[in-house]
PDB file of C-alpha atoms in Angstrom:
ATOM      1  CA  ALA Y 216     151.903 274.655  61.155  1.00  0.00           C
ATOM      2  CA  GLN Y 217     152.995 274.523  57.736  1.00  0.00           C
ATOM      3  CA  SER Y 218     153.984 271.176  56.292  1.00  0.00           C
ATOM      4  CA  VAL Y 219     154.906 269.476  53.095  1.00  0.00           C
ATOM      5  CA  THR Y 220     154.068 265.782  52.357  1.00  0.00           C
ATOM      6  CA  GLN Y 221     155.264 263.779  49.631  1.00  0.00           C
ATOM      7  CA  PRO Y 222     153.430 260.347  49.658  1.00  0.00           C
ATOM      8  CA  ASP Y 223     155.721 258.235  47.787  1.00  0.00           C
ATOM      9  CA  ILE Y 224     159.059 257.337  49.219  1.00  0.00           C
ATOM     10  CA  HIS Y 225     160.144 255.833  46.018  1.00  0.00           C
ATOM     11  CA  ILE Y 226     158.831 255.353  42.344  1.00  0.00           C
ATOM     12  CA  THR Y 227     160.128 253.503  39.378  1.00  0.00           C
ATOM     13  CA  VAL Y 228     159.352 254.226  35.790  1.00  0.00           C
ATOM     14  CA  SER Y 229     160.570 252.866  32.780  1.00  0.00           C
ATOM     15  CA  GLU Y 230     162.581 255.043  30.459  1.00  0.00           C
ATOM     16  CA  GLY Y 231     160.678 257.029  28.186  1.00  0.00           C
ATOM     17  CA  ALA Y 232     157.598 256.805  30.072  1.00  0.00           C
ATOM     18  CA  SER Y 233     155.674 259.835  31.760  1.00  0.00           C
ATOM     19  CA  LEU Y 234     156.293 260.672  35.334  1.00  0.00           C
ATOM     20  CA  GLU Y 235     154.314 262.420  38.183  1.00  0.00           C
ATOM     21  CA  LEU Y 236     155.478 263.002  41.562  1.00  0.00           C
ATOM     22  CA  ARG Y 237     153.034 264.128  44.235  1.00  0.00           C
ATOM     23  CA  CYS Y 238     153.397 266.869  46.324  1.00  0.00           C
ATOM     24  CA  ASN Y 239     150.705 268.094  49.012  1.00  0.00           C
ATOM     25  CA  TYR Y 240     151.137 271.227  51.375  1.00  0.00           C
ATOM     26  CA  SER Y 241     149.360 272.541  54.235  1.00  0.00           C
ATOM     27  CA  TYR Y 242     149.286 276.324  54.661  1.00  0.00           C
ATOM     28  CA  GLY Y 243     146.407 278.705  55.018  1.00  0.00           C
ATOM     29  CA  ALA Y 244     147.281 281.033  52.302  1.00  0.00           C
ATOM     30  CA  THR Y 245     149.343 280.616  48.999  1.00  0.00           C
ATOM     31  CA  PRO Y 246     152.579 279.433  49.447  1.00  0.00           C
ATOM     32  CA  TYR Y 247     155.961 279.832  47.573  1.00  0.00           C
ATOM     33  CA  LEU Y 248     156.278 276.307  46.207  1.00  0.00           C
ATOM     34  CA  PHE Y 249     159.503 274.630  44.868  1.00  0.00           C
ATOM     35  CA  TRP Y 250     160.710 271.330  43.370  1.00  0.00           C
ATOM     36  CA  TYR Y 251     164.414 270.521  43.902  1.00  0.00           C
ATOM     37  CA  VAL Y 252     166.419 267.592  42.716  1.00  0.00           C
ATOM     38  CA  GLN Y 253     169.244 266.007  44.153  1.00  0.00           C
ATOM     39  CA  SER Y 254     171.485 263.489  42.203  1.00  0.00           C
ATOM     40  CA  PRO Y 255     173.610 260.985  44.153  1.00  0.00           C
ATOM     41  CA  GLY Y 256     176.347 262.527  46.140  1.00  0.00           C
ATOM     42  CA  GLN Y 257     175.374 266.074  45.332  1.00  0.00           C
ATOM     43  CA  GLY Y 258     173.701 268.938  46.766  1.00  0.00           C
ATOM     44  CA  LEU Y 259     170.179 270.256  45.683  1.00  0.00           C
ATOM     45  CA  GLN Y 260     169.443 272.084  42.495  1.00  0.00           C
ATOM     46  CA  LEU Y 261     166.231 274.149  41.648  1.00  0.00           C
ATOM     47  CA  LEU Y 262     163.801 272.624  38.920  1.00  0.00           C
ATOM     48  CA  LEU Y 263     161.132 275.254  39.338  1.00  0.00           C
ATOM     49  CA  LYS Y 264     159.279 277.354  41.627  1.00  0.00           C
ATOM     50  CA  TYR Y 265     155.647 278.806  41.798  1.00  0.00           C
ATOM     51  CA  PHE Y 266     154.517 281.827  43.587  1.00  0.00           C
ATOM     52  CA  SER Y 267     151.685 283.252  41.639  1.00  0.00           C
ATOM     53  CA  GLY Y 268     149.917 283.727  38.175  1.00  0.00           C
ATOM     54  CA  ASP Y 269     149.858 280.707  35.693  1.00  0.00           C
ATOM     55  CA  THR Y 270     149.241 277.602  37.856  1.00  0.00           C
ATOM     56  CA  LEU Y 271     151.430 275.627  35.413  1.00  0.00           C
ATOM     57  CA  VAL Y 272     154.966 276.233  35.862  1.00  0.00           C
ATOM     58  CA  GLN Y 273     157.877 275.078  33.456  1.00  0.00           C
ATOM     59  CA  GLY Y 274     161.324 274.224  34.882  1.00  0.00           C
ATOM     60  CA  ILE Y 275     164.466 273.141  33.841  1.00  0.00           C
ATOM     61  CA  LYS Y 276     165.196 269.535  32.000  1.00  0.00           C
ATOM     62  CA  GLY Y 277     161.707 269.237  30.664  1.00  0.00           C
ATOM     63  CA  PHE Y 278     160.086 269.360  33.996  1.00  0.00           C
ATOM     64  CA  GLU Y 279     156.749 271.024  35.014  1.00  0.00           C
ATOM     65  CA  ALA Y 280     154.547 271.442  37.887  1.00  0.00           C
ATOM     66  CA  GLU Y 281     150.929 272.290  38.420  1.00  0.00           C
ATOM     67  CA  PHE Y 282     149.499 274.246  41.470  1.00  0.00           C
ATOM     68  CA  LYS Y 283     146.212 273.123  42.336  1.00  0.00           C
ATOM     69  CA  ARG Y 284     144.745 275.294  45.210  1.00  0.00           C
ATOM     70  CA  SER Y 285     141.648 273.207  45.794  1.00  0.00           C
ATOM     71  CA  GLN Y 286     143.829 270.302  46.335  1.00  0.00           C
ATOM     72  CA  SER Y 287     146.698 271.958  48.112  1.00  0.00           C
ATOM     73  CA  SER Y 288     148.967 270.081  45.588  1.00  0.00           C
ATOM     74  CA  PHE Y 289     151.981 270.963  43.560  1.00  0.00           C
ATOM     75  CA  ASN Y 290     152.748 267.893  41.457  1.00  0.00           C
ATOM     76  CA  LEU Y 291     155.717 267.493  39.210  1.00  0.00           C
ATOM     77  CA  ARG Y 292     155.473 266.019  35.928  1.00  0.00           C
ATOM     78  CA  LYS Y 293     157.775 265.184  32.875  1.00  0.00           C
ATOM     79  CA  PRO Y 294     156.413 263.537  29.631  1.00  0.00           C
ATOM     80  CA  SER Y 295     159.367 261.207  28.965  1.00  0.00           C
ATOM     81  CA  VAL Y 296     161.799 260.286  31.558  1.00  0.00           C
ATOM     82  CA  HIS Y 297     165.462 259.726  30.964  1.00  0.00           C
ATOM     83  CA  TRP Y 298     167.682 257.558  32.773  1.00  0.00           C
ATOM     84  CA  SER Y 299     169.530 260.595  34.078  1.00  0.00           C
ATOM     85  CA  ASP Y 300     166.459 261.674  35.845  1.00  0.00           C
ATOM     86  CA  ALA Y 301     167.101 259.051  38.436  1.00  0.00           C
ATOM     87  CA  ALA Y 302     167.394 261.084  41.719  1.00  0.00           C
ATOM     88  CA  GLU Y 303     165.707 262.248  44.918  1.00  0.00           C
ATOM     89  CA  TYR Y 304     163.218 264.858  44.328  1.00  0.00           C
ATOM     90  CA  PHE Y 305     162.077 267.361  47.014  1.00  0.00           C
ATOM     91  CA  CYS Y 306     159.075 269.587  47.107  1.00  0.00           C
ATOM     92  CA  ALA Y 307     159.327 272.557  49.311  1.00  0.00           C
ATOM     93  CA  LEU Y 308     157.345 275.502  50.856  1.00  0.00           C
ATOM     94  CA  ASN Y 309     158.007 278.860  51.874  1.00  0.00           C
ATOM     95  CA  THR Y 310     155.498 281.360  53.434  1.00  0.00           C
ATOM     96  CA  GLY Y 311     157.553 284.543  52.733  1.00  0.00           C
ATOM     97  CA  GLY Y 312     160.245 284.479  55.138  1.00  0.00           C
ATOM     98  CA  PHE Y 313     163.690 282.922  55.360  1.00  0.00           C
ATOM     99  CA  LYS Y 314     162.613 279.416  56.255  1.00  0.00           C
ATOM    100  CA  THR Y 315     161.777 276.815  53.781  1.00  0.00           C
ATOM    101  CA  ILE Y 316     160.271 273.423  54.679  1.00  0.00           C
ATOM    102  CA  PHE Y 317     161.141 270.455  52.586  1.00  0.00           C
ATOM    103  CA  GLY Y 318     159.204 267.249  52.110  1.00  0.00           C
ATOM    104  CA  ALA Y 319     160.668 263.927  52.926  1.00  0.00           C
ATOM    105  CA  GLY Y 320     161.661 263.343  49.162  1.00  0.00           C
ATOM    106  CA  THR Y 321     160.767 260.842  46.695  1.00  0.00           C
ATOM    107  CA  ARG Y 322     163.407 258.697  45.219  1.00  0.00           C
ATOM    108  CA  LEU Y 323     163.048 258.100  41.364  1.00  0.00           C
ATOM    109  CA  PHE Y 324     164.202 254.757  39.916  1.00  0.00           C
ATOM    110  CA  VAL Y 325     164.414 254.701  36.106  1.00  0.00           C
ATOM    111  CA  LYS Y 326     164.577 251.219  34.482  1.00  0.00           C
ATOM    112  CA  ALA Y 327     165.798 250.679  30.939  1.00  0.00           C
TER     113      ALA Y 327
ATOM    114  CA  ASP G 120     184.052 277.956  39.467  1.00  0.00           C
ATOM    115  CA  THR G 121     181.930 276.603  42.287  1.00  0.00           C
ATOM    116  CA  ALA G 122     179.285 278.783  43.586  1.00  0.00           C
ATOM    117  CA  VAL G 123     178.739 277.139  47.153  1.00  0.00           C
ATOM    118  CA  SER G 124     181.717 275.097  48.370  1.00  0.00           C
ATOM    119  CA  GLN G 125     182.135 273.170  51.406  1.00  0.00           C
ATOM    120  CA  THR G 126     185.165 271.562  53.199  1.00  0.00           C
ATOM    121  CA  PRO G 127     185.629 268.776  54.040  1.00  0.00           C
ATOM    122  CA  LYS G 128     183.751 266.653  51.675  1.00  0.00           C
ATOM    123  CA  TYR G 129     184.079 263.954  54.058  1.00  0.00           C
ATOM    124  CA  LEU G 130     184.662 263.785  57.664  1.00  0.00           C
ATOM    125  CA  VAL G 131     185.177 260.643  59.790  1.00  0.00           C
ATOM    126  CA  THR G 132     185.962 261.063  63.416  1.00  0.00           C
ATOM    127  CA  GLN G 133     185.439 259.738  66.853  1.00  0.00           C
ATOM    128  CA  MET G 134     182.654 260.397  69.390  1.00  0.00           C
ATOM    129  CA  GLY G 135     183.564 263.136  71.870  1.00  0.00           C
ATOM    130  CA  ASN G 136     185.737 265.178  69.101  1.00  0.00           C
ATOM    131  CA  ASP G 137     185.103 268.566  68.075  1.00  0.00           C
ATOM    132  CA  LYS G 138     185.095 269.406  64.517  1.00  0.00           C
ATOM    133  CA  SER G 139     184.307 272.342  62.150  1.00  0.00           C
ATOM    134  CA  ILE G 140     182.858 272.361  58.646  1.00  0.00           C
ATOM    135  CA  LYS G 141     183.473 275.435  56.251  1.00  0.00           C
ATOM    136  CA  CYS G 142     181.360 276.850  53.668  1.00  0.00           C
ATOM    137  CA  GLU G 143     181.772 279.695  51.235  1.00  0.00           C
ATOM    138  CA  GLN G 144     179.631 281.109  48.519  1.00  0.00           C
ATOM    139  CA  ASN G 145     180.892 283.490  45.681  1.00  0.00           C
ATOM    140  CA  LEU G 146     177.455 284.418  44.535  1.00  0.00           C
ATOM    141  CA  GLY G 147     177.250 287.724  46.264  1.00  0.00           C
ATOM    142  CA  HIS G 148     174.314 286.440  48.613  1.00  0.00           C
ATOM    143  CA  ASP G 149     173.162 288.024  51.773  1.00  0.00           C
ATOM    144  CA  THR G 150     171.712 284.910  53.315  1.00  0.00           C
ATOM    145  CA  MET G 151     173.188 281.508  54.209  1.00  0.00           C
ATOM    146  CA  TYR G 152     171.994 278.423  55.735  1.00  0.00           C
ATOM    147  CA  TRP G 153     172.915 275.030  57.447  1.00  0.00           C
ATOM    148  CA  TYR G 154     170.659 272.077  56.716  1.00  0.00           C
ATOM    149  CA  LYS G 155     171.081 268.602  58.184  1.00  0.00           C
ATOM    150  CA  GLN G 156     170.149 265.555  55.896  1.00  0.00           C
ATOM    151  CA  ASP G 157     169.586 262.286  57.715  1.00  0.00           C
ATOM    152  CA  SER G 158     169.854 258.665  56.576  1.00  0.00           C
ATOM    153  CA  LYS G 159     166.413 258.785  55.343  1.00  0.00           C
ATOM    154  CA  LYS G 160     167.280 261.868  53.206  1.00  0.00           C
ATOM    155  CA  PHE G 161     164.983 264.240  55.434  1.00  0.00           C
ATOM    156  CA  LEU G 162     166.397 267.704  55.083  1.00  0.00           C
ATOM    157  CA  LYS G 163     165.979 269.959  58.113  1.00  0.00           C
ATOM    158  CA  ILE G 164     167.001 273.539  58.644  1.00  0.00           C
ATOM    159  CA  MET G 165     169.417 274.201  61.432  1.00  0.00           C
ATOM    160  CA  PHE G 166     170.625 277.844  61.123  1.00  0.00           C
ATOM    161  CA  SER G 167     170.304 280.805  58.918  1.00  0.00           C
ATOM    162  CA  TYR G 168     172.531 284.040  58.725  1.00  0.00           C
ATOM    163  CA  ASN G 169     171.481 287.279  56.799  1.00  0.00           C
ATOM    164  CA  ASN G 170     174.392 289.750  56.512  1.00  0.00           C
ATOM    165  CA  LYS G 171     176.078 287.919  59.237  1.00  0.00           C
ATOM    166  CA  GLU G 172     173.288 288.048  61.785  1.00  0.00           C
ATOM    167  CA  LEU G 173     171.654 284.848  63.140  1.00  0.00           C
ATOM    168  CA  ILE G 174     167.907 284.900  61.846  1.00  0.00           C
ATOM    169  CA  ILE G 175     167.081 281.315  62.161  1.00  0.00           C
ATOM    170  CA  ASN G 176     168.102 279.041  64.938  1.00  0.00           C
ATOM    171  CA  GLU G 177     166.039 275.791  65.187  1.00  0.00           C
ATOM    172  CA  THR G 178     165.926 273.292  68.000  1.00  0.00           C
ATOM    173  CA  VAL G 179     169.483 272.181  67.765  1.00  0.00           C
ATOM    174  CA  PRO G 180     171.732 271.075  70.567  1.00  0.00           C
ATOM    175  CA  ASN G 181     173.963 273.929  71.729  1.00  0.00           C
ATOM    176  CA  ARG G 182     176.891 271.712  70.966  1.00  0.00           C
ATOM    177  CA  PHE G 183     176.507 272.978  67.387  1.00  0.00           C
ATOM    178  CA  SER G 184     177.736 276.717  66.816  1.00  0.00           C
ATOM    179  CA  PRO G 185     177.487 278.532  63.581  1.00  0.00           C
ATOM    180  CA  LYS G 186     179.914 281.340  62.944  1.00  0.00           C
ATOM    181  CA  SER G 187     179.902 283.984  59.872  1.00  0.00           C
ATOM    182  CA  PRO G 188     182.818 285.890  59.746  1.00  0.00           C
ATOM    183  CA  ASP G 189     181.557 287.765  56.440  1.00  0.00           C
ATOM    184  CA  LYS G 190     178.667 287.293  54.280  1.00  0.00           C
ATOM    185  CA  ALA G 191     180.440 284.945  52.062  1.00  0.00           C
ATOM    186  CA  HIS G 192     181.220 282.525  54.743  1.00  0.00           C
ATOM    187  CA  LEU G 193     179.220 280.336  57.238  1.00  0.00           C
ATOM    188  CA  ASN G 194     181.146 277.952  59.241  1.00  0.00           C
ATOM    189  CA  LEU G 195     179.600 275.213  61.618  1.00  0.00           C
ATOM    190  CA  HIS G 196     181.442 274.233  64.573  1.00  0.00           C
ATOM    191  CA  ILE G 197     180.409 270.909  66.463  1.00  0.00           C
ATOM    192  CA  ASN G 198     181.490 270.079  70.133  1.00  0.00           C
ATOM    193  CA  SER G 199     181.665 266.673  71.569  1.00  0.00           C
ATOM    194  CA  LEU G 200     180.344 264.900  68.498  1.00  0.00           C
ATOM    195  CA  GLU G 201     177.788 262.110  69.143  1.00  0.00           C
ATOM    196  CA  LEU G 202     176.670 258.991  67.066  1.00  0.00           C
ATOM    197  CA  GLY G 203     173.504 260.657  66.025  1.00  0.00           C
ATOM    198  CA  ASP G 204     175.401 263.553  64.621  1.00  0.00           C
ATOM    199  CA  SER G 205     176.214 261.362  61.618  1.00  0.00           C
ATOM    200  CA  ALA G 206     174.507 262.666  58.630  1.00  0.00           C
ATOM    201  CA  VAL G 207     175.074 264.942  55.449  1.00  0.00           C
ATOM    202  CA  TYR G 208     175.390 268.654  56.312  1.00  0.00           C
ATOM    203  CA  PHE G 209     174.455 271.038  53.457  1.00  0.00           C
ATOM    204  CA  CYS G 210     175.243 274.700  53.291  1.00  0.00           C
ATOM    205  CA  ALA G 211     173.063 276.938  51.137  1.00  0.00           C
ATOM    206  CA  SER G 212     172.642 280.602  50.260  1.00  0.00           C
ATOM    207  CA  THR G 213     170.154 282.845  48.807  1.00  0.00           C
ATOM    208  CA  SER G 214     170.225 286.397  47.602  1.00  0.00           C
ATOM    209  CA  ARG G 215     167.930 289.016  49.661  1.00  0.00           C
ATOM    210  CA  GLY G 216     165.390 289.399  46.744  1.00  0.00           C
ATOM    211  CA  LEU G 217     162.921 292.072  46.614  1.00  0.00           C
ATOM    212  CA  ALA G 218     161.427 293.594  49.772  1.00  0.00           C
ATOM    213  CA  GLY G 219     159.035 290.844  51.088  1.00  0.00           C
ATOM    214  CA  SER G 220     160.177 288.279  48.694  1.00  0.00           C
ATOM    215  CA  ALA G 221     163.079 286.702  50.426  1.00  0.00           C
ATOM    216  CA  GLY G 222     161.083 283.256  50.510  1.00  0.00           C
ATOM    217  CA  LEU G 223     160.896 283.247  46.650  1.00  0.00           C
ATOM    218  CA  GLU G 224     164.549 283.263  46.159  1.00  0.00           C
ATOM    219  CA  THR G 225     166.280 280.168  44.903  1.00  0.00           C
ATOM    220  CA  GLN G 226     168.554 278.418  47.303  1.00  0.00           C
ATOM    221  CA  TYR G 227     172.069 277.228  45.981  1.00  0.00           C
ATOM    222  CA  PHE G 228     173.286 274.293  47.781  1.00  0.00           C
ATOM    223  CA  GLY G 229     176.768 273.284  48.400  1.00  0.00           C
ATOM    224  CA  PRO G 230     177.776 269.561  47.664  1.00  0.00           C
ATOM    225  CA  GLY G 231     177.498 268.551  51.333  1.00  0.00           C
ATOM    226  CA  THR G 232     179.866 267.248  53.967  1.00  0.00           C
ATOM    227  CA  ARG G 233     179.378 263.552  54.923  1.00  0.00           C
ATOM    228  CA  LEU G 234     180.075 263.373  58.622  1.00  0.00           C
ATOM    229  CA  LEU G 235     180.511 259.968  60.121  1.00  0.00           C
ATOM    230  CA  VAL G 236     180.876 259.515  63.692  1.00  0.00           C
ATOM    231  CA  LEU G 237     182.433 256.439  65.153  1.00  0.00           C
TER     232      LEU G 237
END
C-alpha cells in the first residue's frame, strides 16, 4: 500500500537559517508528489509538485524540493527561513487517480 | 473572491444532533473532496465526487452522507453526532486535468469547518 512518512513531528529553526523538511514515500513506481503548507486556522495551499523531469522542483515562497528515487524521498528546502514560514507542512502522494495520501505533517517553529 | 468556501466556519453542537456543512467552489472544477483533520493534524480523505458522481468513499461511518447537488457544491451531512466526530473538516476541489493526469492536479482547499461535539 502507498504511504507517506514525515519523520519529524516538529522542527524549530532560527529566522534566516536554512530549512529541510523530510518526506519519504512508499510506492513501487514514481508517484506524483506534493508539498502543501497550512498556516494556523487556514486550509492547505500548494507549495510545489513533482511528476517527472528535473528532480529539483521550484515552488512558491522560495521553497524547493528534490526527488530522490533511490531514497524514496522528496525533501523540502528553503535557504533562509522567515518568521512567516511558521506553519504545518504536509507531504503528499498520488499514484494517478483521485486519491491523494497525506503525511502526518511537520510543524515548523521559527525563532527570532 | 473566495475560491473554495465552507459554511459554517465553526460548529459547536451536542452529541446526538444532526448537522450539515456546506462547500462551494467557484473555480469551475469537476472534482470535490471532503477531508477530516484530527487533533494531531492528520488529514484523511473521506469522500470525493467527480461531476456529481461519488468516486471515493473511504471507511467512514454511514452517519456521514455527502451530497453534490451540482459540480460547484459538495455538502456533508452528519447524523447522530458523536464526540469522536470533533475535528476540522476540509473541502477541496481539483480540475479534471488531462486524461490520465487527474492525480497531478493541485487541490484547492477551503478554510475548514471546526466541529466540536459536546
